[in-house]
PDB file of C-alpha atoms and ligand atoms in Angstrom:
ATOM      1  CA  MET A   1      -5.469  -1.083  -9.474  1.00 71.00           C
ATOM      2  CA  THR A   2      -3.771   2.423  -9.301  1.00 89.00           C
ATOM      3  CA  ALA A   3      -0.687   1.800  -7.049  1.00 98.00           C
ATOM      4  CA  THR A   4       0.240   3.826  -3.964  1.00 98.00           C
ATOM      5  CA  VAL A   5       3.053   6.216  -4.672  1.00 98.00           C
ATOM      6  CA  ILE A   6       5.935   5.520  -2.119  1.00 98.00           C
ATOM      7  CA  ASP A   7       7.205   8.996  -1.246  1.00 98.00           C
ATOM      8  CA  GLY A   8      10.959   8.840  -0.943  1.00 98.00           C
ATOM      9  CA  LYS A   9      11.349  12.505  -0.699  1.00 98.00           C
ATOM     10  CA  ALA A  10       9.292  12.768   2.295  1.00 98.00           C
ATOM     11  CA  PHE A  11      10.766   9.556   3.987  1.00 98.00           C
ATOM     12  CA  ALA A  12      14.225  10.787   3.112  1.00 98.00           C
ATOM     13  CA  ALA A  13      13.304  14.041   5.064  1.00 98.00           C
ATOM     14  CA  THR A  14      12.148  12.030   7.978  1.00 98.00           C
ATOM     15  CA  VAL A  15      15.374  10.172   7.980  1.00 98.00           C
ATOM     16  CA  ARG A  16      17.325  13.243   7.956  1.00 98.00           C
ATOM     17  CA  GLY A  17      15.214  14.662  10.694  1.00 98.00           C
ATOM     18  CA  LYS A  18      15.935  11.623  12.841  1.00 98.00           C
ATOM     19  CA  VAL A  19      19.835  11.848  12.385  1.00 98.00           C
ATOM     20  CA  ALA A  20      19.726  15.457  13.043  1.00 98.00           C
ATOM     21  CA  GLU A  21      17.948  14.699  16.256  1.00 98.00           C
ATOM     22  CA  HIS A  22      20.409  12.043  17.231  1.00 98.00           C
ATOM     23  CA  VAL A  23      23.476  14.352  16.334  1.00 98.00           C
ATOM     24  CA  ALA A  24      22.117  17.043  18.474  1.00 98.00           C
ATOM     25  CA  GLN A  25      21.830  14.703  21.289  1.00 98.00           C
ATOM     26  CA  LEU A  26      25.407  13.433  20.896  1.00 98.00           C
ATOM     27  CA  LYS A  27      26.772  16.886  21.055  1.00 98.00           C
ATOM     28  CA  GLU A  28      24.846  17.986  23.979  1.00 98.00           C
ATOM     29  CA  VAL A  29      25.471  14.829  26.100  1.00 98.00           C
ATOM     30  CA  HIS A  30      28.547  13.550  24.943  1.00 98.00           C
ATOM     31  CA  GLY A  31      30.418  16.665  23.090  1.00 98.00           C
ATOM     32  CA  ILE A  32      30.904  14.531  19.974  1.00 98.00           C
ATOM     33  CA  THR A  33      30.030  15.934  16.450  1.00 98.00           C
ATOM     34  CA  PRO A  34      30.109  13.143  13.731  1.00 98.00           C
ATOM     35  CA  GLY A  35      32.240  14.038  10.597  1.00 99.00           C
ATOM     36  CA  LEU A  36      32.126  12.709   7.079  1.00 99.00           C
ATOM     37  CA  ALA A  37      34.907  13.098   4.646  1.00 98.00           C
ATOM     38  CA  VAL A  38      34.257  13.258   1.154  1.00 98.00           C
ATOM     39  CA  VAL A  39      36.935  12.718  -1.498  1.00 98.00           C
ATOM     40  CA  LEU A  40      36.491  13.673  -5.174  1.00 98.00           C
ATOM     41  CA  VAL A  41      39.133  13.147  -7.765  1.00 98.00           C
ATOM     42  CA  GLY A  42      38.918  15.051 -10.965  1.00 98.00           C
ATOM     43  CA  GLU A  43      35.947  17.306 -12.395  1.00 95.00           C
ATOM     44  CA  ASP A  44      33.443  14.857 -13.420  1.00 95.00           C
ATOM     45  CA  PRO A  45      30.336  17.246 -13.667  1.00 95.00           C
ATOM     46  CA  ALA A  46      27.662  14.681 -12.242  1.00 94.00           C
ATOM     47  CA  SER A  47      30.289  13.660  -9.340  1.00 96.00           C
ATOM     48  CA  GLN A  48      30.645  17.221  -8.662  1.00 97.00           C
ATOM     49  CA  VAL A  49      27.002  17.910  -8.060  1.00 96.00           C
ATOM     50  CA  TYR A  50      26.578  14.765  -5.989  1.00 96.00           C
ATOM     51  CA  VAL A  51      29.531  16.029  -3.670  1.00 97.00           C
ATOM     52  CA  ARG A  52      28.079  19.230  -3.173  1.00 97.00           C
ATOM     53  CA  SER A  53      24.757  17.870  -2.256  1.00 97.00           C
ATOM     54  CA  LYS A  54      26.304  15.458   0.091  1.00 98.00           C
ATOM     55  CA  GLY A  55      28.328  18.436   1.730  1.00 98.00           C
ATOM     56  CA  LYS A  56      25.244  20.534   2.124  1.00 98.00           C
ATOM     57  CA  GLN A  57      23.039  17.860   3.715  1.00 98.00           C
ATOM     58  CA  THR A  58      25.688  16.987   6.083  1.00 98.00           C
ATOM     59  CA  VAL A  59      25.895  20.332   7.513  1.00 98.00           C
ATOM     60  CA  GLU A  60      22.121  20.607   7.599  1.00 98.00           C
ATOM     61  CA  VAL A  61      21.869  17.693   9.985  1.00 98.00           C
ATOM     62  CA  GLY A  62      24.665  19.219  12.291  1.00 98.00           C
ATOM     63  CA  MET A  63      27.541  17.142  11.424  1.00 98.00           C
ATOM     64  CA  ASN A  64      31.103  18.269  10.260  1.00 98.00           C
ATOM     65  CA  SER A  65      31.659  18.030   6.528  1.00 98.00           C
ATOM     66  CA  TYR A  66      35.431  17.631   5.210  1.00 98.00           C
ATOM     67  CA  GLU A  67      35.788  17.961   1.338  1.00 98.00           C
ATOM     68  CA  HIS A  68      39.037  16.933  -0.212  1.00 98.00           C
ATOM     69  CA  LYS A  69      38.976  17.697  -4.142  1.00 98.00           C
ATOM     70  CA  LEU A  70      42.132  16.557  -5.880  1.00 98.00           C
ATOM     71  CA  SER A  71      43.214  16.879  -9.327  1.00 98.00           C
ATOM     72  CA  ALA A  72      42.300  14.287 -11.921  1.00 98.00           C
ATOM     73  CA  ASP A  73      46.008  13.393 -12.233  1.00 98.00           C
ATOM     74  CA  THR A  74      46.402  12.765  -8.588  1.00 98.00           C
ATOM     75  CA  SER A  75      48.672   9.573  -7.953  1.00 98.00           C
ATOM     76  CA  GLU A  76      47.451   6.316  -6.273  1.00 98.00           C
ATOM     77  CA  ALA A  77      50.172   6.983  -3.635  1.00 98.00           C
ATOM     78  CA  ASP A  78      48.842  10.492  -2.984  1.00 98.00           C
ATOM     79  CA  LEU A  79      45.254   9.387  -2.684  1.00 98.00           C
ATOM     80  CA  LEU A  80      46.103   6.424  -0.379  1.00 98.00           C
ATOM     81  CA  ALA A  81      48.233   8.800   1.692  1.00 98.00           C
ATOM     82  CA  LEU A  82      45.007  10.974   2.147  1.00 98.00           C
ATOM     83  CA  ILE A  83      43.010   7.903   2.952  1.00 99.00           C
ATOM     84  CA  ASP A  84      45.670   7.069   5.522  1.00 98.00           C
ATOM     85  CA  GLN A  85      45.460  10.432   7.070  1.00 98.00           C
ATOM     86  CA  LEU A  86      41.775  10.367   7.199  1.00 99.00           C
ATOM     87  CA  ASN A  87      41.637   6.746   8.600  1.00 99.00           C
ATOM     88  CA  ASN A  88      43.939   8.054  11.490  1.00 98.00           C
ATOM     89  CA  ASP A  89      41.585  11.344  12.308  1.00 98.00           C
ATOM     90  CA  PRO A  90      39.550  11.025  15.190  1.00 98.00           C
ATOM     91  CA  ALA A  91      37.216  13.865  13.895  1.00 98.00           C
ATOM     92  CA  VAL A  92      36.431  11.764  10.802  1.00 99.00           C
ATOM     93  CA  HIS A  93      33.888   9.059  11.364  1.00 98.00           C
ATOM     94  CA  GLY A  94      33.010   8.286   7.724  1.00 99.00           C
ATOM     95  CA  ILE A  95      34.976   8.542   4.284  1.00 99.00           C
ATOM     96  CA  LEU A  96      33.306   8.388   1.013  1.00 98.00           C
ATOM     97  CA  VAL A  97      35.433   8.199  -1.965  1.00 98.00           C
ATOM     98  CA  GLN A  98      33.241   9.380  -4.847  1.00 98.00           C
ATOM     99  CA  LEU A  99      33.249   6.981  -7.930  1.00 96.00           C
ATOM    100  CA  PRO A 100      34.114   6.597 -10.735  1.00 95.00           C
ATOM    101  CA  LEU A 101      37.795   7.263 -10.212  1.00 97.00           C
ATOM    102  CA  PRO A 102      39.931   8.461 -13.033  1.00 98.00           C
ATOM    103  CA  LYS A 103      41.014   5.235 -15.027  1.00 97.00           C
ATOM    104  CA  HIS A 104      44.731   5.275 -13.729  1.00 98.00           C
ATOM    105  CA  LEU A 105      43.494   4.755 -10.392  1.00 98.00           C
ATOM    106  CA  ASN A 106      42.635   1.203  -9.071  1.00 98.00           C
ATOM    107  CA  GLU A 107      39.207   1.439  -7.416  1.00 98.00           C
ATOM    108  CA  ASP A 108      39.274  -1.746  -5.602  1.00 98.00           C
ATOM    109  CA  LEU A 109      42.718  -0.989  -4.068  1.00 98.00           C
ATOM    110  CA  VAL A 110      41.605   2.507  -2.918  1.00 98.00           C
ATOM    111  CA  ILE A 111      38.172   1.339  -1.724  1.00 98.00           C
ATOM    112  CA  ASN A 112      39.881  -1.494   0.405  1.00 98.00           C
ATOM    113  CA  SER A 113      42.343   1.128   1.804  1.00 99.00           C
ATOM    114  CA  ILE A 114      39.482   3.020   3.621  1.00 99.00           C
ATOM    115  CA  SER A 115      39.170   1.704   7.530  1.00 99.00           C
ATOM    116  CA  PRO A 116      36.126  -0.716   7.342  1.00 98.00           C
ATOM    117  CA  ALA A 117      34.711   1.076  10.329  1.00 98.00           C
ATOM    118  CA  LYS A 118      34.744   4.446   8.522  1.00 99.00           C
ATOM    119  CA  ASP A 119      33.414   2.687   5.094  1.00 99.00           C
ATOM    120  CA  VAL A 120      30.110   4.553   5.019  1.00 98.00           C
ATOM    121  CA  ASP A 121      29.626   3.293   1.354  1.00 98.00           C
ATOM    122  CA  GLY A 122      29.771  -0.189   2.498  1.00 98.00           C
ATOM    123  CA  PHE A 123      31.921  -1.122  -0.260  1.00 98.00           C
ATOM    124  CA  HIS A 124      35.144  -2.684   1.540  1.00 98.00           C
ATOM    125  CA  ILE A 125      35.198  -6.140   1.155  1.00 98.00           C
ATOM    126  CA  SER A 126      35.288  -6.674   4.970  1.00 98.00           C
ATOM    127  CA  ASN A 127      31.766  -4.966   5.203  1.00 98.00           C
ATOM    128  CA  VAL A 128      30.513  -6.949   1.873  1.00 98.00           C
ATOM    129  CA  GLY A 129      31.680 -10.173   3.836  1.00 98.00           C
ATOM    130  CA  LEU A 130      29.982  -9.209   6.974  1.00 98.00           C
ATOM    131  CA  LEU A 131      26.624  -8.243   5.261  1.00 98.00           C
ATOM    132  CA  GLY A 132      26.790 -11.592   3.428  1.00 97.00           C
ATOM    133  CA  THR A 133      27.048 -13.468   6.837  1.00 97.00           C
ATOM    134  CA  GLY A 134      24.472 -11.582   8.487  1.00 95.00           C
ATOM    135  CA  GLN A 135      26.815  -9.595  10.892  1.00 97.00           C
ATOM    136  CA  LYS A 136      26.898  -6.004  11.754  1.00 96.00           C
ATOM    137  CA  ALA A 137      28.362  -4.009   8.659  1.00 97.00           C
ATOM    138  CA  MET A 138      28.240  -0.728   6.971  1.00 98.00           C
ATOM    139  CA  VAL A 139      25.610  -1.049   4.379  1.00 98.00           C
ATOM    140  CA  PRO A 140      25.540   0.430   0.879  1.00 98.00           C
ATOM    141  CA  CYS A 141      23.451   3.608   1.029  1.00 98.00           C
ATOM    142  CA  THR A 142      21.017   2.939  -1.944  1.00 98.00           C
ATOM    143  CA  PRO A 143      19.987  -0.573  -0.999  1.00 98.00           C
ATOM    144  CA  LEU A 144      19.621   0.469   2.575  1.00 98.00           C
ATOM    145  CA  GLY A 145      17.369   3.313   1.449  1.00 98.00           C
ATOM    146  CA  CYS A 146      15.299   0.814  -0.689  1.00 98.00           C
ATOM    147  CA  LEU A 147      15.120  -1.595   2.472  1.00 98.00           C
ATOM    148  CA  MET A 148      13.788   1.234   4.684  1.00 98.00           C
ATOM    149  CA  LEU A 149      11.028   1.985   2.157  1.00 98.00           C
ATOM    150  CA  LEU A 150      10.064  -1.636   1.855  1.00 98.00           C
ATOM    151  CA  ARG A 151       9.820  -2.081   5.867  1.00 98.00           C
ATOM    152  CA  ASP A 152       7.917   1.184   6.110  1.00 98.00           C
ATOM    153  CA  TYR A 153       5.310   0.199   3.534  1.00 98.00           C
ATOM    154  CA  HIS A 154       5.000  -3.407   4.247  1.00 98.00           C
ATOM    155  CA  GLY A 155       6.150  -3.908   7.891  1.00 98.00           C
ATOM    156  CA  SER A 156       7.526  -7.335   7.722  1.00 98.00           C
ATOM    157  CA  LEU A 157       8.871  -8.685   4.473  1.00 98.00           C
ATOM    158  CA  SER A 158       9.094 -12.433   5.549  1.00 98.00           C
ATOM    159  CA  GLY A 159       8.235 -15.165   3.051  1.00 98.00           C
ATOM    160  CA  MET A 160       7.784 -12.680   0.179  1.00 98.00           C
ATOM    161  CA  ASN A 161       9.158 -13.388  -3.358  1.00 99.00           C
ATOM    162  CA  ALA A 162      11.746 -10.607  -4.355  1.00 99.00           C
ATOM    163  CA  VAL A 163      13.370 -10.166  -7.660  1.00 99.00           C
ATOM    164  CA  VAL A 164      16.170  -7.770  -7.915  1.00 99.00           C
ATOM    165  CA  ILE A 165      16.979  -6.917 -11.445  1.00 98.00           C
ATOM    166  CA  GLY A 166      20.730  -5.999 -11.720  1.00 98.00           C
ATOM    167  CA  ARG A 167      24.057  -7.758 -10.049  1.00 98.00           C
ATOM    168  CA  SER A 168      26.168  -4.651  -9.393  1.00 97.00           C
ATOM    169  CA  ASN A 169      28.214  -4.495  -6.296  1.00 97.00           C
ATOM    170  CA  ILE A 170      26.590  -1.222  -5.259  1.00 97.00           C
ATOM    171  CA  VAL A 171      23.050  -2.107  -5.452  1.00 98.00           C
ATOM    172  CA  GLY A 172      21.974  -5.335  -7.068  1.00 98.00           C
ATOM    173  CA  LYS A 173      24.133  -7.919  -4.794  1.00 98.00           C
ATOM    174  CA  PRO A 174      23.822  -5.937  -1.508  1.00 98.00           C
ATOM    175  CA  MET A 175      20.025  -5.291  -2.033  1.00 98.00           C
ATOM    176  CA  ALA A 176      19.589  -9.161  -2.479  1.00 98.00           C
ATOM    177  CA  GLN A 177      21.442  -9.697   0.889  1.00 98.00           C
ATOM    178  CA  LEU A 178      19.515  -7.466   2.706  1.00 98.00           C
ATOM    179  CA  LEU A 179      16.098  -8.895   1.415  1.00 98.00           C
ATOM    180  CA  LEU A 180      17.404 -12.258   2.253  1.00 98.00           C
ATOM    181  CA  GLY A 181      18.266 -10.748   5.856  1.00 98.00           C
ATOM    182  CA  ASP A 182      14.580  -9.914   6.203  1.00 98.00           C
ATOM    183  CA  SER A 183      13.471 -13.548   5.116  1.00 98.00           C
ATOM    184  CA  CYS A 184      12.362 -12.806   1.424  1.00 98.00           C
ATOM    185  CA  THR A 185      12.794 -15.608  -1.171  1.00 98.00           C
ATOM    186  CA  VAL A 186      15.389 -13.741  -3.437  1.00 98.00           C
ATOM    187  CA  THR A 187      16.076 -14.134  -7.164  1.00 98.00           C
ATOM    188  CA  ILE A 188      18.815 -11.932  -8.752  1.00 98.00           C
ATOM    189  CA  ALA A 189      18.027 -11.456 -12.483  1.00 98.00           C
ATOM    190  CA  HIS A 190      20.336  -9.868 -15.076  1.00 96.00           C
ATOM    191  CA  SER A 191      20.977  -9.374 -18.564  1.00 91.00           C
ATOM    192  CA  ARG A 192      21.580 -13.091 -19.281  1.00 96.00           C
ATOM    193  CA  THR A 193      18.303 -14.229 -17.458  1.00 98.00           C
ATOM    194  CA  LYS A 194      16.126 -16.255 -19.475  1.00 98.00           C
ATOM    195  CA  ASP A 195      12.333 -15.199 -19.843  1.00 98.00           C
ATOM    196  CA  LEU A 196      13.173 -12.257 -17.392  1.00 98.00           C
ATOM    197  CA  PRO A 197       9.224 -10.895 -17.784  1.00 98.00           C
ATOM    198  CA  GLU A 198       8.141 -14.360 -16.359  1.00 98.00           C
ATOM    199  CA  VAL A 199      10.730 -14.293 -13.568  1.00 98.00           C
ATOM    200  CA  VAL A 200       9.375 -10.566 -12.665  1.00 98.00           C
ATOM    201  CA  ARG A 201       5.884 -11.809 -12.800  1.00 98.00           C
ATOM    202  CA  ARG A 202       6.328 -14.102  -9.828  1.00 98.00           C
ATOM    203  CA  ALA A 203       8.044 -11.341  -7.475  1.00 98.00           C
ATOM    204  CA  ASP A 204       5.827  -9.711  -4.786  1.00 99.00           C
ATOM    205  CA  ILE A 205       8.650  -7.245  -4.760  1.00 99.00           C
ATOM    206  CA  VAL A 206      10.591  -6.102  -7.724  1.00 99.00           C
ATOM    207  CA  VAL A 207      13.745  -3.942  -7.367  1.00 99.00           C
ATOM    208  CA  ALA A 208      14.789  -2.424 -10.713  1.00 98.00           C
ATOM    209  CA  ALA A 209      18.525  -1.438 -11.002  1.00 98.00           C
ATOM    210  CA  VAL A 210      19.744  -2.283 -14.241  1.00 97.00           C
ATOM    211  CA  GLY A 211      20.460   1.536 -15.621  1.00 96.00           C
ATOM    212  CA  ARG A 212      18.266   0.800 -18.997  1.00 97.00           C
ATOM    213  CA  PRO A 213      15.400   3.499 -19.169  1.00 98.00           C
ATOM    214  CA  GLU A 214      11.997   2.176 -18.834  1.00 98.00           C
ATOM    215  CA  MET A 215      12.981  -1.351 -19.441  1.00 98.00           C
ATOM    216  CA  VAL A 216      10.514  -2.829 -16.845  1.00 98.00           C
ATOM    217  CA  VAL A 217       6.972  -2.682 -18.136  1.00 98.00           C
ATOM    218  CA  GLY A 218       3.614  -3.030 -16.544  1.00 98.00           C
ATOM    219  CA  ASP A 219       2.973  -6.443 -18.341  1.00 98.00           C
ATOM    220  CA  TRP A 220       5.783  -7.843 -16.400  1.00 98.00           C
ATOM    221  CA  ILE A 221       4.536  -6.819 -12.946  1.00 98.00           C
ATOM    222  CA  LYS A 222       2.148  -9.226 -10.925  1.00 98.00           C
ATOM    223  CA  GLU A 223      -1.163  -7.515  -9.750  1.00 98.00           C
ATOM    224  CA  GLY A 224      -0.504  -5.762  -6.433  1.00 98.00           C
ATOM    225  CA  ALA A 225       3.167  -6.214  -6.254  1.00 98.00           C
ATOM    226  CA  THR A 226       5.686  -3.331  -5.033  1.00 99.00           C
ATOM    227  CA  VAL A 227       7.955  -1.957  -7.498  1.00 99.00           C
ATOM    228  CA  ILE A 228      11.363  -0.199  -6.311  1.00 99.00           C
ATOM    229  CA  ASP A 229      12.655   1.789  -9.202  1.00 98.00           C
ATOM    230  CA  VAL A 230      16.533   2.530  -8.698  1.00 98.00           C
ATOM    231  CA  GLY A 231      17.202   3.827 -12.021  1.00 98.00           C
ATOM    232  CA  ILE A 232      17.777   7.303 -12.789  1.00 96.00           C
ATOM    233  CA  ASN A 233      18.190   7.907 -16.537  1.00 96.00           C
ATOM    234  CA  ARG A 234      18.162  11.141 -18.559  1.00 95.00           C
ATOM    235  CA  ILE A 235      16.277  10.855 -21.949  1.00 96.00           C
ATOM    236  CA  GLU A 236      15.586  13.073 -24.638  1.00 96.00           C
ATOM    237  CA  LYS A 237      12.011  14.330 -24.921  1.00 96.00           C
ATOM    238  CA  PRO A 238      10.408  13.903 -28.353  1.00 94.00           C
ATOM    239  CA  GLU A 239       9.537  17.644 -28.246  1.00 95.00           C
ATOM    240  CA  GLY A 240      13.062  18.439 -27.217  1.00 96.00           C
ATOM    241  CA  GLY A 241      14.845  18.998 -24.005  1.00 96.00           C
ATOM    242  CA  THR A 242      15.282  16.041 -21.572  1.00 96.00           C
ATOM    243  CA  ARG A 243      13.565  14.278 -18.473  1.00 96.00           C
ATOM    244  CA  LEU A 244      14.268  11.818 -15.820  1.00 96.00           C
ATOM    245  CA  VAL A 245      13.056   8.381 -16.107  1.00 98.00           C
ATOM    246  CA  GLY A 246      13.630   5.277 -14.065  1.00 98.00           C
ATOM    247  CA  ASP A 247      14.189   1.629 -15.055  1.00 98.00           C
ATOM    248  CA  VAL A 248      10.633   1.181 -14.864  1.00 98.00           C
ATOM    249  CA  HIS A 249       7.932   2.362 -17.246  1.00 98.00           C
ATOM    250  CA  TYR A 250       5.888   4.243 -14.471  1.00 98.00           C
ATOM    251  CA  GLU A 251       2.545   4.628 -15.990  1.00 98.00           C
ATOM    252  CA  SER A 252       2.221   1.119 -17.464  1.00 98.00           C
ATOM    253  CA  ALA A 253       3.551  -0.426 -13.819  1.00 98.00           C
ATOM    254  CA  ALA A 254       1.648   2.008 -11.733  1.00 98.00           C
ATOM    255  CA  ALA A 255      -1.376   0.580 -13.335  1.00 98.00           C
ATOM    256  CA  VAL A 256      -0.899  -2.888 -11.907  1.00 98.00           C
ATOM    257  CA  ALA A 257       1.396  -2.443  -9.056  1.00 98.00           C
ATOM    258  CA  GLY A 258       0.241  -2.172  -5.427  1.00 98.00           C
ATOM    259  CA  ALA A 259       2.587   0.395  -4.651  1.00 98.00           C
ATOM    260  CA  ILE A 260       5.756   2.081  -6.699  1.00 98.00           C
ATOM    261  CA  THR A 261       8.503   4.467  -6.117  1.00 98.00           C
ATOM    262  CA  PRO A 262       8.402   7.583  -8.673  1.00 98.00           C
ATOM    263  CA  VAL A 263      11.626   8.887 -10.466  1.00 98.00           C
ATOM    264  CA  PRO A 264      12.457  11.449  -9.445  1.00 98.00           C
ATOM    265  CA  GLY A 265      11.345  11.602  -5.765  1.00 98.00           C
ATOM    266  CA  GLY A 266      11.533   7.704  -4.967  1.00 98.00           C
ATOM    267  CA  VAL A 267      14.824   5.990  -4.098  1.00 98.00           C
ATOM    268  CA  GLY A 268      17.262   8.812  -5.262  1.00 97.00           C
ATOM    269  CA  PRO A 269      16.712  11.121  -2.215  1.00 98.00           C
ATOM    270  CA  MET A 270      17.116   8.154   0.231  1.00 98.00           C
ATOM    271  CA  THR A 271      20.722   7.518  -0.960  1.00 98.00           C
ATOM    272  CA  ILE A 272      22.205  10.636   0.891  1.00 98.00           C
ATOM    273  CA  ALA A 273      19.822  10.218   3.809  1.00 98.00           C
ATOM    274  CA  CYS A 274      21.286   6.892   4.201  1.00 98.00           C
ATOM    275  CA  LEU A 275      24.823   8.106   3.887  1.00 98.00           C
ATOM    276  CA  LEU A 276      24.110  10.621   6.631  1.00 98.00           C
ATOM    277  CA  ALA A 277      22.439   7.520   8.850  1.00 98.00           C
ATOM    278  CA  ASN A 278      25.647   5.582   8.186  1.00 98.00           C
ATOM    279  CA  THR A 279      28.056   8.211   9.380  1.00 98.00           C
ATOM    280  CA  LEU A 280      25.840   8.652  12.537  1.00 98.00           C
ATOM    281  CA  THR A 281      26.000   4.836  12.932  1.00 98.00           C
ATOM    282  CA  ALA A 282      29.880   5.043  12.203  1.00 98.00           C
ATOM    283  CA  CYS A 283      30.234   7.488  14.902  1.00 98.00           C
ATOM    284  CA  CYS A 284      28.156   5.767  17.567  1.00 98.00           C
ATOM    285  CA  ARG A 285      30.177   2.429  17.047  1.00 98.00           C
ATOM    286  CA  ALA A 286      33.540   4.203  17.171  1.00 98.00           C
ATOM    287  CA  ASN A 287      32.514   5.583  20.551  1.00 98.00           C
ATOM    288  CA  ALA A 288      30.759   2.552  21.754  1.00 98.00           C
ATOM    289  CA  LEU A 289      27.456   4.445  22.177  1.00 98.00           C
ATOM    290  CA  PRO A 290      23.804   2.964  21.362  1.00 96.00           C
ATOM    291  CA  GLU A 291      23.047   3.140  17.605  1.00 93.00           C
ATOM    292  CA  PRO A 292      19.816   5.075  16.725  1.00 93.00           C
ATOM    293  CA  ASP A 293      16.794   2.860  16.086  1.00 93.00           C
ATOM    294  CA  GLY A 294      15.440   2.251  12.385  1.00 94.00           C
ATOM    295  CA  LEU A 295      18.543   3.751  10.640  1.00 97.00           C
ATOM    296  CA  THR A 296      20.535   0.573  10.055  1.00 96.00           C
ATOM    297  CA  ALA A 297      19.645  -2.744   8.468  1.00 94.00           C
TER     298      ALA A 297
HETATM  299  N1  GUN B   1      29.139   7.201  -7.642  1.00 58.78           N
HETATM  300  C1  GUN B   1      27.877   6.914  -7.706  1.00 58.78           C
HETATM  301  N2  GUN B   1      27.160   6.518  -6.677  1.00 58.78           N
HETATM  302  C2  GUN B   1      28.088   6.353  -5.617  1.00 58.78           C
HETATM  303  C3  GUN B   1      27.933   6.168  -4.273  1.00 58.78           C
HETATM  304  O1  GUN B   1      27.059   5.503  -3.843  1.00 58.78           O
HETATM  305  N3  GUN B   1      28.972   6.151  -3.593  1.00 58.78           N
HETATM  306  C4  GUN B   1      30.357   6.546  -4.064  1.00 58.78           C
HETATM  307  N4  GUN B   1      31.424   6.520  -3.287  1.00 58.78           N
HETATM  308  N5  GUN B   1      30.435   6.966  -5.423  1.00 58.78           N
HETATM  309  C5  GUN B   1      29.053   6.715  -6.005  1.00 58.78           C
END
């Protein structure tokens, strides 16, 4: 079998299109423009690239983008004061504090100081609890993007066996909750899982989010399974230079899978598209307006 390639780049463009359409309507009918504030502390080069990309795409869908760049030695008190100001600013519907933060700042404390209603990352403990109990939450962007791709490809996920490899708070755990919410039978596997290949071979859906380049190989994949690769790893090429690979060994997995996301161009572009979707959702909820269809869990 040669797998169907799930085109996340194209799907993300569709999501952004839907967001832009809804934003235009919000402006025209209600005079409301959704606003996203992104806070970056320090000069981490990868974070700078992400933040620039977020700001650009926010403006492209017609929303207001507010960027706050703080120096690496910003005190916790100053960062918390900025978050408090953003929490109380009616023009700001979504707040994202780019992670990782410099070591002297307590990430949990900072994230939990964001108003849960504006927590477009879905990292606040209230949103984690709401998601875990099947209530209306803000949902982390990368798992939400994976769920959208799976729903688009399969329609219903009910009764499917899903194996999530990785137990991070950002991807693995919320992904498992979302799959459970769509009535999958869910296994969370991780670095201590015994006989991981055998566990993965039972899966109709595999979500790989371990951060280990090309760890999941074709021999682990059940014939016809759907493989969602969340990994983005830069590796050295034998002939020099570097290339991006996922957590899945693409060629061998694509030979047995029914469908697979490539890296790049799979899950990656969905993350920012879902951030924009979450900002729109937060804005609609803040104004007691109907939420757009198909952009939430
Ligand atoms: N750093 C890497 N990924 C993310 C993310 O999804 N949200 C935030 N806030 N920081 C990140």
